[in-house]
PDB file of C-alpha atoms in Angstrom:
ATOM      1  CA  GLU A1041       7.720 -21.490   4.166  1.00  0.00           C
ATOM      2  CA  VAL A1042       5.342 -17.844   4.394  1.00  0.00           C
ATOM      3  CA  GLN A1043       4.797 -16.953   0.102  1.00  0.00           C
ATOM      4  CA  LEU A1044       2.995 -14.093  -1.443  1.00  0.00           C
ATOM      5  CA  VAL A1045       2.079 -14.026  -5.308  1.00  0.00           C
ATOM      6  CA  GLU A1046       1.363 -10.710  -6.192  1.00  0.00           C
ATOM      7  CA  SER A1047      -1.075 -10.875 -10.813  1.00  0.00           C
ATOM      8  CA  GLY A1048      -2.689  -7.899 -11.767  1.00  0.00           C
ATOM      9  CA  GLY A1049      -0.359  -5.766 -12.882  1.00  0.00           C
ATOM     10  CA  GLY A1050      -0.611  -4.358 -16.537  1.00  0.00           C
ATOM     11  CA  LEU A1051      -0.630  -1.295 -18.280  1.00  0.00           C
ATOM     12  CA  VAL A1052      -3.319   1.697 -18.335  1.00  0.00           C
ATOM     13  CA  GLN A1053      -4.412   4.502 -19.936  1.00  0.00           C
ATOM     14  CA  LEU A1054      -5.179   7.987 -17.790  1.00  0.00           C
ATOM     15  CA  GLY A1055      -8.475   7.479 -14.966  1.00  0.00           C
ATOM     16  CA  GLY A1056      -8.353   3.941 -15.629  1.00  0.00           C
ATOM     17  CA  SER A1057      -8.070   0.853 -13.158  1.00  0.00           C
ATOM     18  CA  LEU A1058      -6.968  -2.174 -11.317  1.00  0.00           C
ATOM     19  CA  ARG A1059      -6.767  -4.579  -9.417  1.00  0.00           C
ATOM     20  CA  LEU A1060      -3.826  -6.290  -7.997  1.00  0.00           C
ATOM     21  CA  SER A1061      -3.830 -10.092  -6.568  1.00  0.00           C
ATOM     22  CA  CYS A1062      -2.104 -11.607  -3.810  1.00  0.00           C
ATOM     23  CA  ALA A1063      -1.682 -15.403  -2.872  1.00  0.00           C
ATOM     24  CA  ALA A1064      -1.051 -15.322   0.347  1.00  0.00           C
ATOM     25  CA  SER A1065       0.221 -18.491   2.053  1.00  0.00           C
ATOM     26  CA  GLY A1066       2.394 -20.440   5.170  1.00  0.00           C
ATOM     27  CA  PHE A1067       0.846 -18.451   7.895  1.00  0.00           C
ATOM     28  CA  THR A1068       0.481 -19.928  10.944  1.00  0.00           C
ATOM     29  CA  SER A1069      -1.453 -17.249  12.990  1.00  0.00           C
ATOM     30  CA  ASP A1070      -4.237 -15.214  12.102  1.00  0.00           C
ATOM     31  CA  ASP A1071      -2.787 -11.927  13.170  1.00  0.00           C
ATOM     32  CA  TYR A1072      -0.926  -9.713  10.615  1.00  0.00           C
ATOM     33  CA  ALA A1073      -0.468  -7.786   9.018  1.00  0.00           C
ATOM     34  CA  ILE A1074      -0.207  -7.777   5.155  1.00  0.00           C
ATOM     35  CA  GLY A1075      -0.921  -5.086   2.125  1.00  0.00           C
ATOM     36  CA  TRP A1076       0.710  -3.032  -0.275  1.00  0.00           C
ATOM     37  CA  PHE A1077       3.900  -1.489  -1.028  1.00  0.00           C
ATOM     38  CA  ARG A1078       4.812   0.246  -3.942  1.00  0.00           C
ATOM     39  CA  GLN A1079       8.305   2.209  -5.215  1.00  0.00           C
ATOM     40  CA  ALA A1080       7.976   3.879  -8.542  1.00  0.00           C
ATOM     41  CA  PRO A1081      12.619   4.642 -10.254  1.00  0.00           C
ATOM     42  CA  GLY A1082      14.340   6.260  -8.646  1.00  0.00           C
ATOM     43  CA  LYS A1083      12.423   7.019  -5.268  1.00  0.00           C
ATOM     44  CA  GLU A1084      12.434   4.918  -2.458  1.00  0.00           C
ATOM     45  CA  ARG A1085       9.066   2.229  -1.685  1.00  0.00           C
ATOM     46  CA  GLU A1086       5.876   3.136   0.192  1.00  0.00           C
ATOM     47  CA  GLY A1087       3.485   1.746   2.060  1.00  0.00           C
ATOM     48  CA  VAL A1088       0.279   2.023  -0.614  1.00  0.00           C
ATOM     49  CA  SER A1089      -1.909   0.241   1.845  1.00  0.00           C
ATOM     50  CA  CYS A1090      -1.837  -2.481   4.375  1.00  0.00           C
ATOM     51  CA  ILE A1091      -5.076  -4.121   6.182  1.00  0.00           C
ATOM     52  CA  SER A1092      -5.310  -6.654   9.112  1.00  0.00           C
ATOM     53  CA  SER A1093      -5.924 -10.507   9.291  1.00  0.00           C
ATOM     54  CA  ALA A1094      -6.926  -9.727  12.824  1.00  0.00           C
ATOM     55  CA  ASP A1095     -10.363  -8.059  12.701  1.00  0.00           C
ATOM     56  CA  GLY A1096     -10.439  -6.109   9.135  1.00  0.00           C
ATOM     57  CA  THR A1097      -9.395  -2.927   9.588  1.00  0.00           C
ATOM     58  CA  THR A1098      -7.652  -0.729   6.635  1.00  0.00           C
ATOM     59  CA  TYR A1099      -5.301   1.488   6.285  1.00  0.00           C
ATOM     60  CA  TYR A1100      -4.138   4.337   3.325  1.00  0.00           C
ATOM     61  CA  ALA A1101      -1.908   6.691   2.304  1.00  0.00           C
ATOM     62  CA  ASP A1102      -2.600   9.506   1.928  1.00  0.00           C
ATOM     63  CA  SER A1103      -1.493   9.732  -1.859  1.00  0.00           C
ATOM     64  CA  VAL A1104      -3.959   6.959  -3.080  1.00  0.00           C
ATOM     65  CA  LYS A1105      -7.596   7.707  -0.305  1.00  0.00           C
ATOM     66  CA  GLY A1106      -9.877   7.149  -2.281  1.00  0.00           C
ATOM     67  CA  ARG A1107      -9.178   5.872  -5.185  1.00  0.00           C
ATOM     68  CA  PHE A1108      -7.787   2.792  -3.663  1.00  0.00           C
ATOM     69  CA  THR A1109      -9.348   0.124  -2.514  1.00  0.00           C
ATOM     70  CA  ILE A1110      -7.859  -3.846  -0.154  1.00  0.00           C
ATOM     71  CA  SER A1111      -9.844  -6.460   0.425  1.00  0.00           C
ATOM     72  CA  SER A1112      -9.938 -10.081   1.332  1.00  0.00           C
ATOM     73  CA  ASP A1113     -11.092 -13.513   1.487  1.00  0.00           C
ATOM     74  CA  ASN A1114     -10.019 -15.358   3.805  1.00  0.00           C
ATOM     75  CA  ALA A1115     -11.857 -19.199   2.001  1.00  0.00           C
ATOM     76  CA  LYS A1116      -8.642 -17.957  -0.743  1.00  0.00           C
ATOM     77  CA  ASN A1117      -5.764 -16.541   1.575  1.00  0.00           C
ATOM     78  CA  THR A1118      -6.587 -13.614  -1.238  1.00  0.00           C
ATOM     79  CA  VAL A1119      -5.597 -10.039  -0.626  1.00  0.00           C
ATOM     80  CA  TYR A1120      -7.166  -7.895  -3.317  1.00  0.00           C
ATOM     81  CA  LEU A1121      -6.052  -3.905  -3.542  1.00  0.00           C
ATOM     82  CA  GLN A1122      -8.520  -2.378  -6.547  1.00  0.00           C
ATOM     83  CA  MET A1123      -7.339   1.049  -7.629  1.00  0.00           C
ATOM     84  CA  ASN A1124      -9.360   3.389  -9.681  1.00  0.00           C
ATOM     85  CA  ASN A1125      -8.992   6.757 -10.615  1.00  0.00           C
ATOM     86  CA  LEU A1126      -4.990   5.294 -11.099  1.00  0.00           C
ATOM     87  CA  ARG A1127      -2.376   8.337 -11.901  1.00  0.00           C
ATOM     88  CA  PRO A1128       0.871   8.609 -13.661  1.00  0.00           C
ATOM     89  CA  GLU A1129       1.860   9.003 -10.707  1.00  0.00           C
ATOM     90  CA  ASP A1130       1.255   6.008  -9.581  1.00  0.00           C
ATOM     91  CA  THR A1131       3.123   3.689 -12.029  1.00  0.00           C
ATOM     92  CA  ALA A1132       6.011   1.670  -9.904  1.00  0.00           C
ATOM     93  CA  VAL A1133       6.444  -1.660  -9.312  1.00  0.00           C
ATOM     94  CA  TYR A1134       4.632  -3.031  -7.204  1.00  0.00           C
ATOM     95  CA  TYR A1135       4.851  -5.492  -4.053  1.00  0.00           C
ATOM     96  CA  CYS A1136       2.930  -7.529  -1.606  1.00  0.00           C
ATOM     97  CA  ALA A1137       3.920  -7.886   1.642  1.00  0.00           C
ATOM     98  CA  ALA A1138       3.570  -9.372   5.230  1.00  0.00           C
ATOM     99  CA  ASP A1139       4.755  -9.185   9.014  1.00  0.00           C
ATOM    100  CA  ARG A1140       3.381 -10.930  12.106  1.00  0.00           C
ATOM    101  CA  LEU A1141       5.655  -8.058  14.229  1.00  0.00           C
ATOM    102  CA  ILE A1142       5.456  -4.608  12.603  1.00  0.00           C
ATOM    103  CA  ILE A1143       0.795  -3.211  12.819  1.00  0.00           C
ATOM    104  CA  CYS A1144      -0.046  -1.486   9.417  1.00  0.00           C
ATOM    105  CA  PRO A1145       0.279   1.875  10.434  1.00  0.00           C
ATOM    106  CA  VAL A1146       3.977   1.489  10.673  1.00  0.00           C
ATOM    107  CA  ALA A1147       4.080  -0.619   8.468  1.00  0.00           C
ATOM    108  CA  ILE A1148       2.840   1.981   5.866  1.00  0.00           C
ATOM    109  CA  ARG A1149       4.816   4.703   7.612  1.00  0.00           C
ATOM    110  CA  THR A1150       7.600   2.795   7.280  1.00  0.00           C
ATOM    111  CA  GLY A1151       7.248   1.373   3.971  1.00  0.00           C
ATOM    112  CA  ARG A1152       8.712  -2.176   5.777  1.00  0.00           C
ATOM    113  CA  ALA A1153       7.520  -5.753   5.853  1.00  0.00           C
ATOM    114  CA  HIS A1154       9.154  -8.823   6.481  1.00  0.00           C
ATOM    115  CA  TYR A1155       7.817 -11.256   3.808  1.00  0.00           C
ATOM    116  CA  TRP A1156       7.922  -9.801   0.645  1.00  0.00           C
ATOM    117  CA  GLY A1157       6.177 -11.012  -3.313  1.00  0.00           C
ATOM    118  CA  GLN A1158       7.831 -10.712  -6.384  1.00  0.00           C
ATOM    119  CA  GLY A1159       6.108  -8.153  -7.738  1.00  0.00           C
ATOM    120  CA  THR A1160       4.477  -6.713 -10.543  1.00  0.00           C
ATOM    121  CA  GLN A1161       4.070  -3.555 -12.927  1.00  0.00           C
ATOM    122  CA  VAL A1162       1.704  -0.624 -12.675  1.00  0.00           C
ATOM    123  CA  THR A1163       2.443   1.985 -15.104  1.00  0.00           C
ATOM    124  CA  VAL A1164      -0.693   4.892 -16.336  1.00  0.00           C
ATOM    125  CA  SER A1165      -0.125   6.789 -19.244  1.00  0.00           C
ATOM    126  CA  SER A1166      -1.189   9.961 -19.580  1.00  0.00           C
TER     127      SER A1166
END
């Protein structure tokens, strides 16, 4: 059974930084997409960033390019999202999610994935 457990959310001021972590377990293959999605109150869920486990290729939504960085530590089965220069519009519940069939560009564009973590709140105050 695939499990994704997020940590690292919190309250930060405008321009601040946070790092989210996602501990993944239960994958039986080395080829899957894993990434971060977010949902703000009253808004649809959106893809933020994704990394392909097969080759480490990373993908970002236009709204976070240059500010967020996704990375993975395969030894720890953990994916990170370093978020810098945070803005109030980044406030949302952030979810780690993964999929064996949907590739990263599709996951980012559609906000879809099969496996989901419980989410962690990120709040950016102005």
